[in-house]
């Protein structure tokens, strides 16, 4: 439930959001490390991501809230959210196995444009021609990043686009569910749904002989520790995001999502020697500018509705 205006603290919310956005790309760097240096398939990493999230969070959730953590009013919709999140994470982790982190993040950030379009088409949100133009321009920026990546990596360069679409559906369901269930319950059920989905995906993918679904255990103690860190970050960093949204308005926090590109670029360069070239920076700048314009227009619309 949203905090009362007196309980909100925008500065604290922005600080928490910035911290969460700086931390979250660590998950993807770990996934790339596990695929590159530990030889673990992206499907197996994704399964461990949700499994260890439950291992790290469920005991605390049950200790604090008891079985209420799982008493969802809309359990099937929440499980579907988890399956969509699992599928999106799988595509992202497959992408980072083959592509630089910054490239994947840059392409993935067409997600706000997709969410805006879905909200307009299915929830009746008013989206003017300026924001539709920003969506088109943002996709153009993504194409600038995709083009050289497509020449190098082939169809895998489109995986972040499909990931963004699935994650926008996941966020769309958040809005569709509304306040029927608490964020804590939704987070827990999402983790269960993601784990179940990935267990099925691993079975099917490995049965078909797809190398990106090869089942395996961690090859070293370092790998096990990294997977535990991956699950911990996935559970608690997202809770930080929920906390930030309770302390500050969405329109104020949304621009901080682009901090992920910065931290992903730093991690990609430091760990794997990847750094975007000039054309990719141009594409990234276009995507970020288009996204910020959409956020600015939404803030203007919100103010006009309040003053009406």
C-alpha atoms as one frame of an Amber mdcrd trajectory, in Angstrom:
protein
   0.000   0.000   0.000   1.291   3.530  -0.727   2.636   5.521   2.175   0.716
   8.566   3.348   2.118  11.888   2.118   3.449  12.636   5.604   5.423   9.372
   5.556   7.054  10.051   2.190  10.683  11.129   1.977  11.621  11.865  -1.667
  15.334  12.361  -0.979  15.587   9.061   0.851  13.565   7.375  -1.877  15.889
   8.709  -4.579  18.964   7.582  -2.619  17.543   4.069  -2.173  16.545   3.868
  -5.839  19.971   5.007  -7.021  21.630   2.420  -4.777  19.367  -0.364  -6.011
  19.989   0.538  -9.657  23.734   0.542  -9.037  23.539  -2.919  -7.429  21.133
  -4.738  -9.753  23.525  -5.054 -12.766  25.781  -7.081 -10.459  23.283  -9.916
 -10.992  23.872  -9.822 -14.728  27.649  -9.572 -14.317  27.514 -12.705 -12.145
  25.395 -14.469 -14.789  27.937 -13.561 -17.479  30.823 -14.653 -15.243  29.160
 -18.008 -14.522  28.622 -18.618 -18.245  32.059 -17.370 -19.319  34.381 -18.678
 -16.601  32.389 -21.378 -14.786  30.815 -22.921 -17.894  27.278 -22.860 -16.468
  24.386 -22.573 -18.895  22.205 -19.430 -18.755  19.143 -21.588 -18.061  20.791
 -23.136 -15.001  21.927 -19.703 -13.757  18.375 -18.375 -14.143  16.968 -21.322
 -12.178  19.453 -20.717  -9.367  18.616 -16.998  -9.458  14.990 -17.679  -8.456
  15.712 -20.742  -6.304  18.288 -18.988  -4.142  16.066 -15.914  -3.986  13.484
 -18.105  -2.242  16.145 -19.742  -0.057  17.393 -16.322   1.078  14.034 -14.624
   1.590  11.422 -17.222   2.558  12.762 -18.023   6.057  12.795 -14.335   7.006
   9.397 -13.729   5.430   7.833 -16.634   7.307   9.532 -15.599  10.554   8.139
 -12.071  10.302   4.801 -12.580   8.568   4.005 -16.281   8.907   1.955 -17.965
   6.202   0.412 -14.601   5.249   3.368 -14.136   2.916   1.740 -16.686   0.594
  -1.931 -15.771   1.093  -2.421 -14.130  -2.284  -5.898 -13.025  -3.328  -4.916
 -13.526  -6.960  -2.458 -16.441  -6.797  -2.625 -17.454 -10.464  -1.959 -13.940
 -11.729   0.970 -13.665  -9.336   2.360 -17.014 -10.466   1.994 -15.822 -14.070
   3.974 -12.714 -13.127   6.702 -14.995 -11.817   6.719 -17.063 -15.004   7.007
 -13.908 -17.134   9.810 -12.648 -14.893  11.551 -16.012 -15.199  11.268 -16.003
 -19.000  12.522 -12.404 -19.200  15.478 -13.175 -16.902  16.327 -16.254 -18.989
  16.474 -14.239 -22.219  18.559 -11.554 -20.506  21.059 -14.065 -19.111  21.366
 -15.791 -22.494  22.005 -12.382 -24.065  24.728 -11.392 -21.579  26.479 -14.720
 -22.198  27.147 -13.673 -25.795  27.008  -9.854 -25.737  28.597  -7.011 -23.719
  26.602  -5.994 -20.637  26.192  -2.365 -21.719  24.833  -3.413 -25.143  22.242
  -5.703 -23.580  21.117  -3.024 -21.124  20.916  -0.371 -23.825  18.679  -2.523
 -26.020  16.650  -3.682 -23.014  15.723  -0.096 -22.162  13.071  -0.074 -24.864
  10.981  -1.619 -22.049   9.533   1.738 -20.796   8.330   2.441 -24.354   6.631
  -0.958 -24.543   5.010  -0.481 -21.130   3.704   2.948 -22.172   2.213   1.456
 -25.345   0.617  -1.459 -23.440  -0.884   0.928 -20.888  -2.359   3.047 -23.675
  -3.762   0.093 -25.601  -5.169  -2.001 -22.742  -5.589   0.255 -19.712  -6.808
   3.340 -21.542  -3.940   5.572 -20.384  -3.821   8.782 -22.379  -0.666   8.957
 -24.504  -0.338  12.018 -26.731   1.422  12.261 -30.068   4.598  13.616 -28.446
   5.041  10.482 -26.354   4.251   8.238 -29.338   6.992  10.083 -31.253   9.359
   9.574 -28.314   8.568   5.840 -28.420   9.406   5.716 -32.145  12.638   7.685
 -31.622  13.583   5.448 -28.680  13.183   2.351 -30.829  15.343   4.061 -33.437
  18.073   4.458 -30.821  17.754   0.768 -29.998  18.215  -0.072 -33.676  21.492
   1.893 -33.696  22.752  -0.325 -30.859  21.300  -3.515 -32.365  22.700  -3.083
 -35.882  26.418  -3.728 -35.189  25.507  -6.261 -32.502  23.279  -8.117 -34.977
  26.135  -8.322 -37.476  28.372  -9.857 -34.793  25.965 -11.977 -32.725  23.081
 -12.644 -35.151  19.574 -13.232 -33.796  20.910 -13.239 -30.217  21.124  -9.426
 -30.511  17.303  -9.377 -30.520  17.008 -11.286 -27.238  17.037  -8.094 -25.104
  14.073  -6.795 -27.141  12.039  -9.923 -26.388  13.220  -9.721 -22.781  11.992
  -6.118 -22.583   8.611  -7.151 -24.004   8.170  -9.948 -21.437   9.268  -7.692
 -18.582   6.860  -4.983 -19.715   4.089  -7.619 -19.561   5.303  -8.463 -16.045
   5.075  -4.796 -15.010   1.744  -4.477 -16.814   0.367  -7.281 -14.624   1.617
  -5.349 -11.573  -0.649  -2.489 -12.585  -3.501  -4.807 -13.550  -3.419  -6.543
 -10.144  -3.301  -3.161  -8.421  -3.507  -3.336  -4.628  -5.272  -6.711  -4.396
  -2.105  -8.207  -2.879   0.709  -6.673  -0.859   4.120  -6.124  -2.499   5.601
  -8.715  -0.122   3.114 -11.377  -1.206   3.565 -10.480  -4.870   7.366 -10.732
  -4.535   7.181 -14.125  -2.836   4.685 -15.579  -5.309   6.750 -14.197  -8.186
   9.783 -16.073  -6.861   7.794 -19.309  -6.665   6.387 -18.813 -10.158   9.839
 -18.079 -11.578  11.347 -21.170  -9.937   8.581 -23.452 -11.231   8.815 -21.968
 -14.734  12.586 -22.373 -14.885  12.411 -25.964 -13.611  10.077 -26.748 -16.533
  12.190 -24.774 -19.008  15.334 -26.600 -17.876  13.654 -29.996 -18.332  12.377
 -29.169 -21.830  15.527 -27.376 -22.974  17.926 -30.068 -21.752  15.697 -32.797
 -23.251  16.033 -31.070 -26.626  19.814 -30.910 -26.219  20.022 -27.101 -26.128
  23.392 -26.099 -24.660  21.901 -23.020 -22.994  19.833 -25.341 -20.761  22.501
 -27.832 -19.744  21.909 -28.770 -16.069  24.902 -28.551 -13.759  26.057 -27.878
 -10.232  28.506 -25.060  -9.410  31.999 -26.074 -10.505  33.705 -24.325  -7.575
  33.046 -22.868  -4.155  33.378 -19.420  -5.710  30.597 -20.291  -8.142  28.333
 -21.404  -5.293  29.029 -18.200  -3.355  28.315 -16.092  -6.445  24.997 -17.873
  -6.994  24.029 -17.231  -3.367  24.922 -13.565  -3.867  22.867 -13.573  -7.077
  19.795 -14.876  -5.234  20.287 -12.461  -2.347  20.572  -9.445  -4.655  17.539
 -10.514  -6.695  15.438 -10.758  -3.545  16.525  -7.788  -1.505  17.486  -5.262
  -4.188  13.969  -5.497  -5.597  12.620  -4.937  -2.089  14.698  -1.752  -2.008
  12.937  -0.669  -5.184   9.551  -1.322  -3.548  10.672   0.728  -0.536  11.837
   3.562  -2.786   8.468   3.695  -4.548   6.785   4.016  -1.154   8.953   6.993
  -0.256   8.830   8.950  -3.521   6.580   9.268  -6.608   7.136   7.055  -9.651
   7.793  10.056 -11.905  10.623  11.178  -9.613  12.263   7.754  -9.404  11.864
   6.516 -12.989  14.945   8.364 -14.387  17.164   6.521 -11.893  16.558   3.301
 -13.853  19.120   4.554 -16.356  21.806   4.304 -13.660  21.860   0.618 -14.601
  23.522   1.470 -17.925  26.322   3.265 -16.056  26.998   0.456 -13.582  26.655
  -2.172 -16.337  29.236  -0.321 -18.448  31.654  -0.106 -15.493  31.223  -3.800
 -14.615  31.463  -4.874 -18.253  34.721  -2.990 -18.730  36.249  -3.963 -15.379
  35.412  -7.681 -15.547  35.231  -8.498 -19.266  37.003  -5.635 -21.076  33.823
  -4.594 -22.921  33.210  -0.916 -23.663  30.606   0.584 -26.043  31.896   2.247
 -29.193  30.819   5.704 -30.419  27.785   4.543 -32.405  26.482   2.559 -29.448
  26.888   5.569 -27.148  24.823   7.577 -29.633  22.103   4.913 -29.532  22.220
   4.803 -25.733  21.904   8.609 -25.576  18.855   8.544 -27.878  17.168   5.793
 -25.804  17.808   7.608 -22.514  16.703  10.992 -23.887  13.478   9.496 -25.302
  12.737   7.743 -22.026  13.341  10.884 -19.995  11.052  12.822 -22.328   8.246
  10.301 -21.762   8.759  10.575 -17.993   8.697  14.395 -18.213   5.457  14.330
 -20.208   3.881  11.980 -17.670   4.809  14.377 -14.854   3.238  17.270 -16.757
   0.065  15.267 -17.311  -0.079  14.276 -13.631   0.263  17.934 -12.571  -2.449
  19.036 -14.990  -4.828  16.388 -13.617  -4.166  17.550 -10.040  -4.789  21.181
 -10.901  -7.972  20.428 -12.885
